[in-house]
């Protein structure tokens, strides 16, 4: 019994369940495993809390909590009073938002009850890096069978699901590098060389996946991290030159690797916003394109246009529902079926929850990034991870319609943990 207590009490015990709880979110046919690991996580957290022999660390801040509860209150009020189908909206809100609350709370309490949080950060990173390994690991399997290099998928899923994880892994390593440069202390217990190798692996996986949103966000995150480091009192102009050079190199490499996916950018957007909307674009992906038009960019632009016009028509929102875009399109065009998303989670969220919901969501994101930045400047690399992670997923949510449901729950757990680490009073071993 003493040995079991010692094992469960060691922070490394998180590696038995937390990486898989994070990494399997959204992966098809893994629902039972996700539930199992969630129950293990809740049980482990409760056991750690009951075994705690010291008072919980104090907390500071509070603006983020206010923003979070204001957003939650608005979603409940809007679903109950303003939604077109209140019962459907409330039922969906209880399920989807309830999962986010549960996962964020699990991360929050884990950070507070663990005797040392270094292993918590490692376990969260491993959950995202799992998809880097499955993307790169697919290549030798494919080459061995004579199929050549495989793009836009991994051993677990396609690029739409995998890319958010690979970019998240890169975010963790970017925050680790920022901590080492600014404070001489990184997030992870391994060397800077190891982190650099892992970062190159994450970039290679992102290049193989060829996700436009992942490529854009990777460049933005590098630029933001470098700009933030220029605020350091001992870093000056050489870093600005290095930042510009690194960003240009990364842009060139990523665009070169997926260059064929960027052709016809201007023509595609111009056609999408100026010409009448073809109904088939909001019904299916199988729409023939004229020469010089980028299919993916055109479809995204038209669907974004439809969603924005829907927001202008319903500024208070239609009610919380993952399929709100489909519901709006069927009503507007009088068709029996439609695609489920505008390809932008942010547009879908605003169409569902109204302009007020969008403003509160952006305020929450801004307050979390501000909290992370303050914690980072005060000497905590975890703060950089919080700020960059929120920025990444806000950008991803704006560019992709694939982050709803279970795929967002793993992010909620990581943000909850990093939020707690950023506002807790410092203690030994943190």
C-alpha atoms as one frame of an Amber mdcrd trajectory, in Angstrom:
protein
   0.000   0.000   0.000   2.858   2.343   0.801   4.409   1.658  -2.606   1.112
   2.431  -4.371   0.797   5.698  -2.472   4.353   6.600  -3.423   3.689   5.910
  -7.107   0.394   7.808  -7.213   1.877  10.673  -5.250   4.761  11.164  -7.666
   3.991  13.829 -10.311   5.331  11.512 -13.043   2.224   9.342 -12.521   0.443
  11.874 -14.737   2.193  10.314 -17.735   0.017   7.215 -17.307  -3.161   9.025
 -18.377  -2.831  12.751 -19.124  -0.987  12.596 -22.506  -3.549  10.146 -23.879
  -6.479  12.136 -22.493  -5.130  15.169 -24.366  -3.872  13.428 -27.493  -6.948
  11.315 -28.224  -9.387  14.231 -28.163 -11.302  14.181 -31.426  -9.611  11.039
 -32.762 -12.300   8.787 -34.295 -13.352   5.633 -32.433 -11.558   6.581 -29.190
 -14.543   7.784 -27.156 -14.390   4.901 -24.676 -10.665   5.428 -24.099 -11.157
   9.171 -23.578 -13.839   8.482 -20.998 -11.589   5.962 -19.239  -8.649   8.372
 -19.064 -10.930  11.192 -17.909 -12.232   9.049 -15.038  -8.662   8.046 -14.150
  -7.688  11.704 -14.181 -10.553  12.772 -11.950  -9.806   9.938  -9.526  -6.093
  10.734  -9.461  -6.767  14.429  -8.858  -9.177  13.683  -6.000  -6.616  11.317
  -4.455  -3.905  13.987  -4.688  -6.209  16.565  -3.109  -7.121  14.240  -0.224
  -3.443  13.405   0.340  -2.401  17.048   0.411  -0.469  17.889   3.588  -0.011
  21.593   2.956  -2.411  24.463   2.346  -3.298  25.228  -1.238  -1.219  28.048
  -2.720  -2.842  31.463  -2.757  -4.156  33.068  -5.919  -3.877  36.541  -7.355
  -5.525  38.212 -10.330  -9.211  37.648 -11.019 -10.066  39.566 -14.191  -9.941
  36.372 -16.220 -12.389  34.632 -13.905 -14.805  37.542 -14.185 -14.601  37.450
 -17.992 -15.110  33.680 -18.021 -18.198  33.736 -15.823 -19.665  36.698 -17.715
 -19.301  34.729 -20.948 -20.868  31.650 -19.362 -23.761  33.698 -17.948 -24.387
  35.293 -21.343 -24.424  31.911 -23.102 -27.013  30.600 -20.633 -29.153  33.752
 -20.861 -28.942  33.933 -24.641 -29.794  30.248 -25.031 -32.760  30.496 -22.662
 -34.252  33.810 -23.787 -33.014  34.812 -27.246 -32.377  31.508 -29.014 -34.750
  30.422 -31.767 -34.911  26.945 -30.229 -34.245  27.412 -26.482 -34.507  23.764
 -25.444 -32.068  22.620 -28.126 -29.636  25.421 -27.294 -29.724  24.792 -23.542
 -29.275  21.051 -23.996 -26.346  21.564 -26.366 -24.801  24.206 -24.119 -24.988
  21.905 -21.097 -23.173  19.179 -23.010 -20.497  21.097 -24.919 -19.796  23.953
 -22.513 -20.112  21.558 -19.591 -17.270  19.436 -21.029 -15.089  22.521 -21.352
 -15.819  23.489 -17.750 -15.002  19.977 -16.530 -11.705  19.784 -18.416 -10.625
  23.302 -17.448 -11.452  22.547 -13.812  -9.444  19.308 -13.980  -6.398  21.185
 -15.273  -6.855  23.952 -12.705  -7.024  21.587  -9.739  -4.183  19.402 -10.980
  -1.934  22.443 -11.045  -2.962  23.366  -7.512  -2.657  19.987  -5.782   0.509
  18.602  -7.384   3.600  18.875  -5.174   5.676  19.804  -8.238   4.212  20.961
 -11.542   7.156  20.318 -13.870   5.751  16.884 -14.749   2.326  18.420 -15.394
   3.822  20.615 -18.113   5.706  17.632 -19.579   2.540  15.499 -19.662   0.510
  18.253 -21.349   3.235  18.691 -23.953   3.417  14.934 -24.597  -0.306  14.877
 -25.391   0.230  17.335 -28.248   3.571  15.889 -29.366   1.933  12.485 -29.799
   0.547  13.811 -33.098   3.969  14.980 -34.239   5.216  11.433 -33.729   2.246
   9.871 -35.538   2.690  12.256 -38.487   6.404  11.573 -38.822   5.960   7.894
 -37.955   3.633   7.409 -40.907   6.470   8.221 -43.317   8.736   5.164 -42.761
   5.659   2.934 -42.823   4.600   4.400 -46.166   8.116   4.350 -47.632   8.585
   0.727 -46.579   5.472  -0.248 -48.525   6.575   1.698 -51.616   3.935   4.423
 -51.359   6.305   7.368 -50.981   5.910  10.333 -48.641   2.387  10.832 -47.280
   1.012  14.351 -46.945  -1.982  15.710 -45.023  -2.501  12.839 -42.595  -0.980
  10.928 -39.682  -1.335   7.454 -38.249  -4.294   8.663 -36.160  -6.236  11.149
 -38.287  -6.208  13.562 -41.215  -4.557  16.985 -41.321  -7.635  18.900 -40.098
  -7.515  17.177 -36.720  -3.758  16.648 -36.475  -2.499  20.132 -37.363  -3.893
  21.859 -34.221  -1.954  19.373 -32.088   1.331  19.744 -33.974   1.135  23.536
 -33.777   0.306  23.264 -30.067   3.431  21.147 -29.547   5.448  23.869 -31.277
   3.824  26.476 -28.997   5.061  24.606 -25.923   8.596  24.512 -27.321   8.438
  28.188 -28.304   7.472  29.073 -24.730  10.313  26.892 -23.459  12.779  28.780
 -25.673  11.396  32.139 -24.511  11.859  31.135 -20.876  15.446  30.021 -21.454
  16.343  33.240 -23.282  14.609  35.630 -20.890  14.963  33.971 -17.491  17.533
  31.223 -18.029  14.884  28.632 -17.093  12.746  26.685 -19.536   9.509  24.791
 -19.139  11.032  21.352 -19.547  13.679  19.401 -17.620  15.717  18.557 -20.725
  18.371  20.599 -22.513  17.875  23.451 -24.971  19.344  21.246 -27.706  16.670
  18.632 -27.102  13.965  21.296 -27.295  15.434  22.575 -30.579  15.351  19.079
 -32.096  11.756  18.574 -30.951  10.792  21.958 -32.430  12.286  20.991 -35.790
  10.301  17.751 -35.665   7.101  19.714 -35.000   7.831  22.045 -37.940   8.528
  19.058 -40.191   5.210  17.487 -39.188   3.392  20.766 -39.878   5.003  20.980
 -43.314   3.898  17.411 -44.115   0.336  18.148 -43.023   0.156  21.185 -45.362
  -2.619  22.844 -43.356  -2.878  26.494 -44.417  -4.060  27.625 -41.000  -1.232
  25.757 -39.290   1.365  27.333 -41.565   0.025  30.855 -41.054  -0.293  30.479
 -37.291   3.187  28.997 -36.925   4.673  32.068 -38.582   2.509  34.439 -36.519
   3.477  32.707 -33.272   7.193  32.887 -34.083   6.879  36.587 -34.901   4.898
  37.335 -31.725   7.371  35.439 -29.539  10.333  37.280 -31.068   8.617  40.652
 -30.721   7.855  39.893 -27.080  11.497  39.049 -26.416  12.492  42.487 -27.722
  10.937  43.868 -24.527  13.768  42.249 -22.580  16.076  44.963 -21.193  19.219
  43.139 -22.378  18.010  42.267 -25.874  18.174  44.860 -28.653  18.481  45.394
 -32.393  20.283  42.118 -33.210  17.213  40.274 -32.020  14.937  42.320 -34.286
  17.127  41.393 -37.269  17.171  37.754 -36.147  13.404  37.760 -35.723  12.844
  39.131 -39.231  15.286  36.657 -40.779  13.834  33.673 -38.903  10.281  34.626
 -39.846  11.149  35.044 -43.526  12.961  31.690 -43.555  10.057  29.888 -41.891
   7.537  31.551 -44.208   9.581  30.519 -47.231  10.009  26.925 -46.097   6.381
  26.396 -45.180   4.990  28.049 -48.295   7.478  26.164 -50.466   6.454  22.846
 -48.920   2.763  23.527 -49.537   3.014  26.062 -52.348   0.406  24.463 -54.595
  -2.232  25.072 -51.939  -1.757  28.877 -52.084  -2.279  29.589 -55.786  -5.120
  31.871 -56.926  -5.479  33.614 -53.567  -6.581  37.026 -54.876  -8.835  35.755
 -57.661 -10.550  33.276 -55.349 -11.432  35.835 -52.684 -12.516  38.413 -55.261
 -14.878  35.943 -56.927 -16.256  34.762 -53.565 -17.152  38.252 -52.321 -18.295
  39.923 -55.553 -20.354  37.341 -57.404 -23.716  35.780 -56.442 -23.492  32.895
 -53.982 -23.897  29.474 -55.638 -26.091  27.386 -53.353 -24.101  24.194 -53.937
 -21.111  25.747 -52.130 -23.011  25.552 -48.818 -24.298  22.052 -49.561 -21.225
  20.068 -50.581 -17.469  20.289 -51.076 -17.700  18.716 -54.535 -18.106  21.900
 -56.576 -16.253  22.326 -59.902 -13.996  25.390 -60.125 -13.016  27.598 -63.045
  -9.363  27.816 -64.072  -7.240  29.982 -61.795  -9.567  29.606 -58.787  -8.295
  27.883 -55.643 -11.035  25.469 -54.597 -10.294  25.488 -50.860  -9.816  29.247
 -50.555 -12.909  30.014 -52.619 -15.123  27.664 -50.616 -13.896  29.111 -47.329
 -14.424  32.676 -48.512 -17.978  32.063 -49.747 -18.953  30.269 -46.551 -17.426
  33.029 -44.439 -19.441  35.559 -46.439 -22.659  33.616 -45.815 -21.869  33.379
 -42.098 -21.077  37.091 -41.762 -24.297  37.986 -43.571 -26.104  35.700 -41.134
 -24.538  37.527 -38.179 -25.669  40.861 -39.637 -29.164  39.411 -39.974 -29.196
  37.903 -36.448 -26.855  40.036 -34.270 -28.225  38.524 -31.037 -27.498  35.004
 -32.241 -29.611  31.994 -33.134 -28.735  29.964 -30.036 -25.858  27.727 -28.967
 -25.591  24.844 -31.440 -22.578  23.275 -33.227 -24.749  23.002 -36.366 -26.045
  26.574 -36.234 -24.531  27.413 -39.635 -26.342  24.483 -41.232 -29.583  25.559
 -39.585 -29.196  29.128 -40.855 -28.272  28.077 -44.404 -31.241  25.712 -44.713
 -33.573  28.459 -43.534 -32.051  31.147 -45.764 -31.827  29.178 -49.009 -34.810
  26.889 -48.426 -32.811  23.692 -48.912 -33.169  20.367 -47.045 -29.495  19.877
 -46.180 -26.327  21.948 -45.800 -22.766  21.736 -44.518 -22.411  22.031 -40.752
 -19.827  24.838 -40.527 -18.720  28.053 -42.214 -15.129  26.766 -41.901 -14.585
  29.389 -39.200 -15.345  28.448 -35.630 -15.391  32.132 -34.682 -18.066  32.931
 -37.270 -20.093  29.900 -36.177 -19.788  30.941 -32.526 -20.918  34.498 -33.300
 -23.839  33.286 -35.416 -24.883  31.100 -32.483 -24.142  33.381 -29.511 -24.412
  36.835 -31.015 -22.076  39.792 -31.214 -22.181  40.084 -27.412 -20.911  36.517
 -27.118 -18.092  37.271 -29.555 -17.046  40.380 -27.598 -17.028  38.472 -24.305
 -15.019  35.629 -25.859 -12.417  38.084 -27.176 -12.261  39.829 -23.786 -11.665
  36.464 -22.094  -8.918  35.585 -24.581  -7.270  38.997 -24.164  -7.399  38.769
 -20.362  -5.834  35.290 -20.402  -3.044  36.446 -22.724  -2.439  39.473 -20.503
  -2.339  37.196 -17.445   0.153  34.917 -19.196   2.381  37.805 -20.256   2.474
  39.229 -16.723   3.355  35.833 -15.285   6.105  35.374 -17.873   7.668  38.766
 -17.164   7.528  37.911 -13.449   9.692  34.836 -14.072   7.305  32.038 -15.032
   7.768  30.371 -18.445   4.306  28.859 -17.976   2.898  32.334 -18.596   4.419
  32.413 -22.083   2.837  29.031 -22.802  -0.568  30.338 -21.656  -0.394  33.493
 -23.791   0.839  31.692 -26.914  -1.582  28.785 -26.497  -4.588  31.111 -26.226
  -3.361  33.125 -29.227  -2.868  29.958 -31.261  -6.292  28.527 -30.564  -8.067
  31.851 -31.007  -6.401  32.139 -34.416  -7.170  28.518 -35.211 -10.781  29.030
 -34.150 -11.016  31.989 -36.541  -9.478  30.120 -39.491 -10.949  26.644 -38.985
 -14.337  25.186 -38.307 -12.855  22.005 -36.862 -12.152  22.904 -33.255 -15.530
  22.387 -31.696 -16.665  19.498 -29.562 -14.115  17.063 -28.164 -11.167  18.668
 -29.978 -11.464  21.798 -27.857 -11.712  19.962 -24.533  -8.020  19.031 -24.417
  -7.149  22.671 -24.996  -9.447  23.658 -22.131  -7.545  21.326 -19.794  -4.171
  22.791 -20.785  -5.409  26.379 -20.501  -6.962  25.648 -17.104  -3.666  24.227
 -15.833  -1.537  27.060 -17.243  -3.970  29.650 -15.951  -3.637  28.230 -12.439
   0.164  28.135 -12.725   0.155  31.775 -13.815  -1.922  33.109 -10.913  -0.744
  30.876  -8.048   1.709  32.128  -5.491   5.148  30.663  -6.097   6.125  27.624
  -4.117   9.130  25.361  -4.005   9.252  22.909  -6.885   6.929  24.864  -9.143
